[in-house]
Amino acid sequence: MEETTAAATETAPVAATEQKSSYRYWVREATGDAAPLPVPRKLDAAAAAAANGTGNGNAPQALGSVWNQAGTWEEKNLNSWASCRIKDLLGSLGSLDFSTGKASIDEVSKCSGDAYLVTVRNKKRVGYNYELSLRFKGEWIIKEEQKKVTGHIDIPEFSFGELDDLEAEVRFTDSLEWDDKSRIGKDVKSFLSPIREKLRTFEQELKDR
């Protein structure tokens, strides 16, 4: 009986040692000393902005639509705004007086083209292509008589940054002799300078959008 008790006593430390060295025992002991698992936490608006670099931090705010916060590539059509704005600006042109007559812009009869804003790598670029025709009316002294003259100022297609090279062609709706057409046409082309200035205003407004 005493021998049996002694044998059991000798076996107990061995079993305890095996238990401590087992994988299951090690995992249980290690887990008990480990840090607790992270708990999800909802960010408020300020924290979310800081995490995205759009708060008071250092990164600039992304341009373009909400869905394109990376600012990779986005093209926005500005045709409607651009056409209306060009018509408004050119419609406000005043009249011009010449040595033998005077004239004014009656209507922007043609305003055809495209305008766009492109966001590439979080940088904004704008551009446009337009073709115009403005109807004019005026009075000139022709063969010692004051006569009404009407026609159009046609401006061929032009693009962003090309206003210094803007050109105009004059078409008359009235039947005139060649020398009268040449003289009056030169007068009418004087509208090119104020037209150019109005279009410069349009370009600046387009850039500021």
PDB file of N, CA, C and O in Angstrom, residues 128-190:
ATOM      1  N   TYR A 128     -12.262  75.087 -74.167  1.00  0.00           N
ATOM      2  CA  TYR A 128     -13.469  75.272 -74.968  1.00  0.00           C
ATOM      3  C   TYR A 128     -13.089  75.414 -76.436  1.00  0.00           C
ATOM      4  O   TYR A 128     -11.952  75.721 -76.794  1.00  0.00           O
ATOM      5  N   ASN A 129     -14.079  75.201 -77.298  1.00  0.00           N
ATOM      6  CA  ASN A 129     -13.985  75.469 -78.731  1.00  0.00           C
ATOM      7  C   ASN A 129     -15.322  76.070 -79.147  1.00  0.00           C
ATOM      8  O   ASN A 129     -16.372  75.451 -78.916  1.00  0.00           O
ATOM      9  N   TYR A 130     -15.287  77.254 -79.771  1.00  0.00           N
ATOM     10  CA  TYR A 130     -16.544  77.905 -80.144  1.00  0.00           C
ATOM     11  C   TYR A 130     -16.446  78.550 -81.517  1.00  0.00           C
ATOM     12  O   TYR A 130     -15.356  78.924 -81.986  1.00  0.00           O
ATOM     13  N   GLU A 131     -17.602  78.694 -82.121  1.00  0.00           N
ATOM     14  CA  GLU A 131     -17.763  79.377 -83.396  1.00  0.00           C
ATOM     15  C   GLU A 131     -18.951  80.317 -83.257  1.00  0.00           C
ATOM     16  O   GLU A 131     -20.021  79.907 -82.784  1.00  0.00           O
ATOM     17  N   LEU A 132     -18.784  81.588 -83.662  1.00  0.00           N
ATOM     18  CA  LEU A 132     -19.799  82.608 -83.399  1.00  0.00           C
ATOM     19  C   LEU A 132     -20.224  83.345 -84.656  1.00  0.00           C
ATOM     20  O   LEU A 132     -19.470  83.426 -85.634  1.00  0.00           O
ATOM     21  N   SER A 133     -21.420  83.886 -84.582  1.00  0.00           N
ATOM     22  CA  SER A 133     -21.904  84.803 -85.609  1.00  0.00           C
ATOM     23  C   SER A 133     -22.777  85.841 -84.913  1.00  0.00           C
ATOM     24  O   SER A 133     -23.703  85.494 -84.167  1.00  0.00           O
ATOM     25  N   LEU A 134     -22.461  87.120 -85.128  1.00  0.00           N
ATOM     26  CA  LEU A 134     -23.198  88.220 -84.502  1.00  0.00           C
ATOM     27  C   LEU A 134     -23.868  89.063 -85.587  1.00  0.00           C
ATOM     28  O   LEU A 134     -23.216  89.480 -86.543  1.00  0.00           O
ATOM     29  N   ARG A 135     -25.138  89.301 -85.411  1.00  0.00           N
ATOM     30  CA  ARG A 135     -25.855  90.121 -86.381  1.00  0.00           C
ATOM     31  C   ARG A 135     -25.719  91.594 -85.991  1.00  0.00           C
ATOM     32  O   ARG A 135     -25.924  91.956 -84.843  1.00  0.00           O
ATOM     33  N   PHE A 136     -25.374  92.424 -86.961  1.00  0.00           N
ATOM     34  CA  PHE A 136     -25.240  93.861 -86.687  1.00  0.00           C
ATOM     35  C   PHE A 136     -26.215  94.650 -87.557  1.00  0.00           C
ATOM     36  O   PHE A 136     -26.698  94.180 -88.593  1.00  0.00           O
ATOM     37  N   LYS A 137     -26.460  95.850 -87.112  1.00  0.00           N
ATOM     38  CA  LYS A 137     -27.267  96.786 -87.903  1.00  0.00           C
ATOM     39  C   LYS A 137     -26.693  98.177 -87.697  1.00  0.00           C
ATOM     40  O   LYS A 137     -26.148  98.498 -86.634  1.00  0.00           O
ATOM     41  N   GLY A 138     -26.798  99.000 -88.732  1.00  0.00           N
ATOM     42  CA  GLY A 138     -26.248 100.350 -88.626  1.00  0.00           C
ATOM     43  C   GLY A 138     -26.696 101.239 -89.763  1.00  0.00           C
ATOM     44  O   GLY A 138     -27.511 100.843 -90.603  1.00  0.00           O
ATOM     45  N   GLU A 139     -26.159 102.425 -89.770  1.00  0.00           N
ATOM     46  CA  GLU A 139     -26.461 103.411 -90.812  1.00  0.00           C
ATOM     47  C   GLU A 139     -25.160 104.042 -91.276  1.00  0.00           C
ATOM     48  O   GLU A 139     -24.317 104.420 -90.459  1.00  0.00           O
ATOM     49  N   TRP A 140     -25.001 104.152 -92.582  1.00  0.00           N
ATOM     50  CA  TRP A 140     -23.820 104.758 -93.185  1.00  0.00           C
ATOM     51  C   TRP A 140     -24.244 105.729 -94.298  1.00  0.00           C
ATOM     52  O   TRP A 140     -25.325 105.566 -94.895  1.00  0.00           O
ATOM     53  N   ILE A 141     -23.381 106.658 -94.549  1.00  0.00           N
ATOM     54  CA  ILE A 141     -23.605 107.560 -95.684  1.00  0.00           C
ATOM     55  C   ILE A 141     -23.071 106.877 -96.940  1.00  0.00           C
ATOM     56  O   ILE A 141     -21.884 106.566 -97.046  1.00  0.00           O
ATOM     57  N   ILE A 142     -23.988 106.587 -97.847  1.00  0.00           N
ATOM     58  CA  ILE A 142     -23.638 105.932 -99.108  1.00  0.00           C
ATOM     59  C   ILE A 142     -24.144 106.804-100.253  1.00  0.00           C
ATOM     60  O   ILE A 142     -25.352 107.071-100.358  1.00  0.00           O
ATOM     61  N   LYS A 143     -23.198 107.240-101.074  1.00  0.00           N
ATOM     62  CA  LYS A 143     -23.530 108.143-102.191  1.00  0.00           C
ATOM     63  C   LYS A 143     -24.337 109.350-101.692  1.00  0.00           C
ATOM     64  O   LYS A 143     -25.402 109.690-102.228  1.00  0.00           O
ATOM     65  N   GLU A 144     -23.815 109.957-100.652  1.00  0.00           N
ATOM     66  CA  GLU A 144     -24.359 111.170-100.059  1.00  0.00           C
ATOM     67  C   GLU A 144     -25.746 110.981 -99.453  1.00  0.00           C
ATOM     68  O   GLU A 144     -26.445 111.951 -99.154  1.00  0.00           O
ATOM     69  N   GLU A 145     -26.117 109.742 -99.229  1.00  0.00           N
ATOM     70  CA  GLU A 145     -27.386 109.449 -98.558  1.00  0.00           C
ATOM     71  C   GLU A 145     -27.132 108.507 -97.381  1.00  0.00           C
ATOM     72  O   GLU A 145     -26.289 107.613 -97.458  1.00  0.00           O
ATOM     73  N   GLN A 146     -27.879 108.736 -96.308  1.00  0.00           N
ATOM     74  CA  GLN A 146     -27.734 107.853 -95.136  1.00  0.00           C
ATOM     75  C   GLN A 146     -28.638 106.634 -95.335  1.00  0.00           C
ATOM     76  O   GLN A 146     -29.855 106.756 -95.434  1.00  0.00           O
ATOM     77  N   LYS A 147     -27.994 105.458 -95.341  1.00  0.00           N
ATOM     78  CA  LYS A 147     -28.741 104.226 -95.590  1.00  0.00           C
ATOM     79  C   LYS A 147     -28.500 103.220 -94.471  1.00  0.00           C
ATOM     80  O   LYS A 147     -27.425 103.166 -93.882  1.00  0.00           O
ATOM     81  N   LYS A 148     -29.529 102.398 -94.229  1.00  0.00           N
ATOM     82  CA  LYS A 148     -29.419 101.336 -93.236  1.00  0.00           C
ATOM     83  C   LYS A 148     -28.710 100.134 -93.846  1.00  0.00           C
ATOM     84  O   LYS A 148     -28.986  99.750 -94.984  1.00  0.00           O
ATOM     85  N   VAL A 149     -27.834  99.561 -93.049  1.00  0.00           N
ATOM     86  CA  VAL A 149     -27.066  98.401 -93.497  1.00  0.00           C
ATOM     87  C   VAL A 149     -27.122  97.332 -92.402  1.00  0.00           C
ATOM     88  O   VAL A 149     -26.983  97.634 -91.217  1.00  0.00           O
ATOM     89  N   THR A 150     -27.348  96.094 -92.825  1.00  0.00           N
ATOM     90  CA  THR A 150     -27.364  94.973 -91.874  1.00  0.00           C
ATOM     91  C   THR A 150     -26.449  93.860 -92.388  1.00  0.00           C
ATOM     92  O   THR A 150     -26.123  93.799 -93.578  1.00  0.00           O
ATOM     93  N   GLY A 151     -26.062  92.983 -91.478  1.00  0.00           N
ATOM     94  CA  GLY A 151     -25.201  91.872 -91.865  1.00  0.00           C
ATOM     95  C   GLY A 151     -24.774  91.058 -90.658  1.00  0.00           C
ATOM     96  O   GLY A 151     -25.379  91.166 -89.576  1.00  0.00           O
ATOM     97  N   HIS A 152     -23.749  90.252 -90.825  1.00  0.00           N
ATOM     98  CA  HIS A 152     -23.259  89.381 -89.756  1.00  0.00           C
ATOM     99  C   HIS A 152     -21.741  89.482 -89.633  1.00  0.00           C
ATOM    100  O   HIS A 152     -21.038  89.630 -90.635  1.00  0.00           O
ATOM    101  N   ILE A 153     -21.285  89.362 -88.397  1.00  0.00           N
ATOM    102  CA  ILE A 153     -19.860  89.230 -88.109  1.00  0.00           C
ATOM    103  C   ILE A 153     -19.620  87.767 -87.768  1.00  0.00           C
ATOM    104  O   ILE A 153     -20.072  87.280 -86.728  1.00  0.00           O
ATOM    105  N   ASP A 154     -18.954  87.061 -88.656  1.00  0.00           N
ATOM    106  CA  ASP A 154     -18.675  85.637 -88.442  1.00  0.00           C
ATOM    107  C   ASP A 154     -17.283  85.463 -87.843  1.00  0.00           C
ATOM    108  O   ASP A 154     -16.294  85.973 -88.380  1.00  0.00           O
ATOM    109  N   ILE A 155     -17.227  84.732 -86.737  1.00  0.00           N
ATOM    110  CA  ILE A 155     -15.946  84.459 -86.077  1.00  0.00           C
ATOM    111  C   ILE A 155     -15.689  82.961 -86.176  1.00  0.00           C
ATOM    112  O   ILE A 155     -16.409  82.162 -85.568  1.00  0.00           O
ATOM    113  N   PRO A 156     -14.686  82.554 -86.973  1.00  0.00           N
ATOM    114  CA  PRO A 156     -14.379  81.118 -87.128  1.00  0.00           C
ATOM    115  C   PRO A 156     -14.001  80.487 -85.795  1.00  0.00           C
ATOM    116  O   PRO A 156     -13.731  81.169 -84.798  1.00  0.00           O
ATOM    117  N   GLU A 157     -13.944  79.166 -85.781  1.00  0.00           N
ATOM    118  CA  GLU A 157     -13.694  78.423 -84.541  1.00  0.00           C
ATOM    119  C   GLU A 157     -12.414  78.891 -83.848  1.00  0.00           C
ATOM    120  O   GLU A 157     -11.378  79.068 -84.477  1.00  0.00           O
ATOM    121  N   PHE A 158     -12.525  79.088 -82.556  1.00  0.00           N
ATOM    122  CA  PHE A 158     -11.384  79.490 -81.730  1.00  0.00           C
ATOM    123  C   PHE A 158     -11.425  78.698 -80.435  1.00  0.00           C
ATOM    124  O   PHE A 158     -12.465  78.158 -80.049  1.00  0.00           O
ATOM    125  N   SER A 159     -10.286  78.629 -79.761  1.00  0.00           N
ATOM    126  CA  SER A 159     -10.161  77.811 -78.557  1.00  0.00           C
ATOM    127  C   SER A 159      -9.567  78.629 -77.417  1.00  0.00           C
ATOM    128  O   SER A 159      -9.157  79.781 -77.588  1.00  0.00           O
ATOM    129  N   PHE A 160      -9.503  77.974 -76.272  1.00  0.00           N
ATOM    130  CA  PHE A 160      -8.944  78.610 -75.077  1.00  0.00           C
ATOM    131  C   PHE A 160      -7.512  79.066 -75.337  1.00  0.00           C
ATOM    132  O   PHE A 160      -6.691  78.327 -75.847  1.00  0.00           O
ATOM    133  N   GLY A 161      -7.213  80.326 -75.015  1.00  0.00           N
ATOM    134  CA  GLY A 161      -5.868  80.862 -75.173  1.00  0.00           C
ATOM    135  C   GLY A 161      -5.558  81.388 -76.555  1.00  0.00           C
ATOM    136  O   GLY A 161      -4.417  81.761 -76.824  1.00  0.00           O
ATOM    137  N   GLU A 162      -6.560  81.443 -77.453  1.00  0.00           N
ATOM    138  CA  GLU A 162      -6.317  81.882 -78.825  1.00  0.00           C
ATOM    139  C   GLU A 162      -6.967  83.229 -79.146  1.00  0.00           C
ATOM    140  O   GLU A 162      -7.098  83.586 -80.318  1.00  0.00           O
ATOM    141  N   LEU A 163      -7.352  83.970 -78.142  1.00  0.00           N
ATOM    142  CA  LEU A 163      -8.088  85.214 -78.388  1.00  0.00           C
ATOM    143  C   LEU A 163      -7.241  86.277 -79.080  1.00  0.00           C
ATOM    144  O   LEU A 163      -7.780  87.133 -79.800  1.00  0.00           O
ATOM    145  N   ASP A 164      -5.950  86.237 -78.885  1.00  0.00           N
ATOM    146  CA  ASP A 164      -5.091  87.214 -79.572  1.00  0.00           C
ATOM    147  C   ASP A 164      -5.114  87.008 -81.081  1.00  0.00           C
ATOM    148  O   ASP A 164      -4.832  87.940 -81.836  1.00  0.00           O
ATOM    149  N   ASP A 165      -5.425  85.799 -81.513  1.00  0.00           N
ATOM    150  CA  ASP A 165      -5.457  85.487 -82.946  1.00  0.00           C
ATOM    151  C   ASP A 165      -6.881  85.469 -83.505  1.00  0.00           C
ATOM    152  O   ASP A 165      -7.116  84.961 -84.603  1.00  0.00           O
ATOM    153  N   LEU A 166      -7.824  86.019 -82.734  1.00  0.00           N
ATOM    154  CA  LEU A 166      -9.225  86.012 -83.153  1.00  0.00           C
ATOM    155  C   LEU A 166      -9.408  86.767 -84.472  1.00  0.00           C
ATOM    156  O   LEU A 166      -8.848  87.846 -84.662  1.00  0.00           O
ATOM    157  N   GLU A 167     -10.181  86.174 -85.380  1.00  0.00           N
ATOM    158  CA  GLU A 167     -10.435  86.776 -86.684  1.00  0.00           C
ATOM    159  C   GLU A 167     -11.935  86.944 -86.890  1.00  0.00           C
ATOM    160  O   GLU A 167     -12.748  86.294 -86.230  1.00  0.00           O
ATOM    161  N   ALA A 168     -12.288  87.823 -87.834  1.00  0.00           N
ATOM    162  CA  ALA A 168     -13.707  88.066 -88.126  1.00  0.00           C
ATOM    163  C   ALA A 168     -13.895  88.278 -89.619  1.00  0.00           C
ATOM    164  O   ALA A 168     -13.029  88.843 -90.299  1.00  0.00           O
ATOM    165  N   GLU A 169     -15.020  87.803 -90.110  1.00  0.00           N
ATOM    166  CA  GLU A 169     -15.411  88.012 -91.495  1.00  0.00           C
ATOM    167  C   GLU A 169     -16.790  88.685 -91.504  1.00  0.00           C
ATOM    168  O   GLU A 169     -17.652  88.333 -90.698  1.00  0.00           O
ATOM    169  N   VAL A 170     -16.974  89.638 -92.407  1.00  0.00           N
ATOM    170  CA  VAL A 170     -18.222  90.406 -92.459  1.00  0.00           C
ATOM    171  C   VAL A 170     -19.043  89.965 -93.659  1.00  0.00           C
ATOM    172  O   VAL A 170     -18.537  89.915 -94.788  1.00  0.00           O
ATOM    173  N   ARG A 171     -20.307  89.619 -93.402  1.00  0.00           N
ATOM    174  CA  ARG A 171     -21.253  89.287 -94.466  1.00  0.00           C
ATOM    175  C   ARG A 171     -22.390  90.316 -94.455  1.00  0.00           C
ATOM    176  O   ARG A 171     -22.950  90.619 -93.395  1.00  0.00           O
ATOM    177  N   PHE A 172     -22.733  90.816 -95.606  1.00  0.00           N
ATOM    178  CA  PHE A 172     -23.808  91.800 -95.701  1.00  0.00           C
ATOM    179  C   PHE A 172     -25.083  91.147 -96.215  1.00  0.00           C
ATOM    180  O   PHE A 172     -25.042  90.292 -97.111  1.00  0.00           O
ATOM    181  N   THR A 173     -26.193  91.545 -95.645  1.00  0.00           N
ATOM    182  CA  THR A 173     -27.491  91.090 -96.161  1.00  0.00           C
ATOM    183  C   THR A 173     -28.037  92.056 -97.207  1.00  0.00           C
ATOM    184  O   THR A 173     -28.988  91.721 -97.917  1.00  0.00           O
ATOM    185  N   ASP A 174     -27.448  93.237 -97.297  1.00  0.00           N
ATOM    186  CA  ASP A 174     -27.869  94.240 -98.280  1.00  0.00           C
ATOM    187  C   ASP A 174     -26.948  94.191 -99.493  1.00  0.00           C
ATOM    188  O   ASP A 174     -25.770  93.819 -99.393  1.00  0.00           O
ATOM    189  N   SER A 175     -27.459  94.591-100.600  1.00  0.00           N
ATOM    190  CA  SER A 175     -26.678  94.660-101.825  1.00  0.00           C
ATOM    191  C   SER A 175     -25.910  95.986-101.849  1.00  0.00           C
ATOM    192  O   SER A 175     -26.501  97.069-101.828  1.00  0.00           O
ATOM    193  N   LEU A 176     -24.579  95.889-101.866  1.00  0.00           N
ATOM    194  CA  LEU A 176     -23.727  97.072-101.840  1.00  0.00           C
ATOM    195  C   LEU A 176     -22.665  96.957-102.921  1.00  0.00           C
ATOM    196  O   LEU A 176     -22.267  95.860-103.316  1.00  0.00           O
ATOM    197  N   GLU A 177     -22.186  98.085-103.360  1.00  0.00           N
ATOM    198  CA  GLU A 177     -21.084  98.090-104.310  1.00  0.00           C
ATOM    199  C   GLU A 177     -19.788  97.732-103.576  1.00  0.00           C
ATOM    200  O   GLU A 177     -19.673  97.880-102.359  1.00  0.00           O
ATOM    201  N   TRP A 178     -18.799  97.302-104.379  1.00  0.00           N
ATOM    202  CA  TRP A 178     -17.584  96.768-103.777  1.00  0.00           C
ATOM    203  C   TRP A 178     -16.894  97.783-102.868  1.00  0.00           C
ATOM    204  O   TRP A 178     -16.461  97.434-101.761  1.00  0.00           O
ATOM    205  N   ASP A 179     -16.768  99.029-103.292  1.00  0.00           N
ATOM    206  CA  ASP A 179     -16.052 100.016-102.484  1.00  0.00           C
ATOM    207  C   ASP A 179     -16.797 100.321-101.186  1.00  0.00           C
ATOM    208  O   ASP A 179     -16.175 100.549-100.138  1.00  0.00           O
ATOM    209  N   ASP A 180     -18.146 100.311-101.230  1.00  0.00           N
ATOM    210  CA  ASP A 180     -18.931 100.527-100.000  1.00  0.00           C
ATOM    211  C   ASP A 180     -18.789  99.326 -99.056  1.00  0.00           C
ATOM    212  O   ASP A 180     -18.680  99.498 -97.838  1.00  0.00           O
ATOM    213  N   LYS A 181     -18.788  98.128 -99.613  1.00  0.00           N
ATOM    214  CA  LYS A 181     -18.577  96.931 -98.785  1.00  0.00           C
ATOM    215  C   LYS A 181     -17.225  96.975 -98.092  1.00  0.00           C
ATOM    216  O   LYS A 181     -17.100  96.646 -96.909  1.00  0.00           O
ATOM    217  N   SER A 182     -16.200  97.374 -98.818  1.00  0.00           N
ATOM    218  CA  SER A 182     -14.855  97.424 -98.252  1.00  0.00           C
ATOM    219  C   SER A 182     -14.774  98.438 -97.116  1.00  0.00           C
ATOM    220  O   SER A 182     -14.219  98.151 -96.052  1.00  0.00           O
ATOM    221  N   ARG A 183     -15.338  99.616 -97.340  1.00  0.00           N
ATOM    222  CA  ARG A 183     -15.288 100.679 -96.327  1.00  0.00           C
ATOM    223  C   ARG A 183     -16.106 100.312 -95.086  1.00  0.00           C
ATOM    224  O   ARG A 183     -15.624 100.433 -93.951  1.00  0.00           O
ATOM    225  N   ILE A 184     -17.328  99.863 -95.295  1.00  0.00           N
ATOM    226  CA  ILE A 184     -18.195  99.528 -94.162  1.00  0.00           C
ATOM    227  C   ILE A 184     -17.705  98.261 -93.456  1.00  0.00           C
ATOM    228  O   ILE A 184     -17.756  98.157 -92.224  1.00  0.00           O
ATOM    229  N   GLY A 185     -17.202  97.311 -94.239  1.00  0.00           N
ATOM    230  CA  GLY A 185     -16.658  96.096 -93.630  1.00  0.00           C
ATOM    231  C   GLY A 185     -15.499  96.392 -92.694  1.00  0.00           C
ATOM    232  O   GLY A 185     -15.378  95.782 -91.630  1.00  0.00           O
ATOM    233  N   LYS A 186     -14.652  97.342 -93.088  1.00  0.00           N
ATOM    234  CA  LYS A 186     -13.539  97.733 -92.218  1.00  0.00           C
ATOM    235  C   LYS A 186     -14.052  98.362 -90.930  1.00  0.00           C
ATOM    236  O   LYS A 186     -13.503  98.120 -89.846  1.00  0.00           O
ATOM    237  N   ASP A 187     -15.115  99.167 -91.043  1.00  0.00           N
ATOM    238  CA  ASP A 187     -15.712  99.760 -89.841  1.00  0.00           C
ATOM    239  C   ASP A 187     -16.265  98.674 -88.913  1.00  0.00           C
ATOM    240  O   ASP A 187     -16.037  98.693 -87.698  1.00  0.00           O
ATOM    241  N   VAL A 188     -16.999  97.738 -89.496  1.00  0.00           N
ATOM    242  CA  VAL A 188     -17.650  96.701 -88.689  1.00  0.00           C
ATOM    243  C   VAL A 188     -16.619  95.828 -87.970  1.00  0.00           C
ATOM    244  O   VAL A 188     -16.848  95.386 -86.832  1.00  0.00           O
ATOM    245  N   LYS A 189     -15.478  95.607 -88.596  1.00  0.00           N
ATOM    246  CA  LYS A 189     -14.441  94.795 -87.958  1.00  0.00           C
ATOM    247  C   LYS A 189     -13.868  95.470 -86.715  1.00  0.00           C
ATOM    248  O   LYS A 189     -13.147  94.823 -85.940  1.00  0.00           O
ATOM    249  N   SER A 190     -14.195  96.732 -86.506  1.00  0.00           N
ATOM    250  CA  SER A 190     -13.764  97.408 -85.280  1.00  0.00           C
ATOM    251  C   SER A 190     -14.418  96.800 -84.046  1.00  0.00           C
ATOM    252  O   SER A 190     -13.947  97.008 -82.919  1.00  0.00           O
TER     253      SER A 190
END
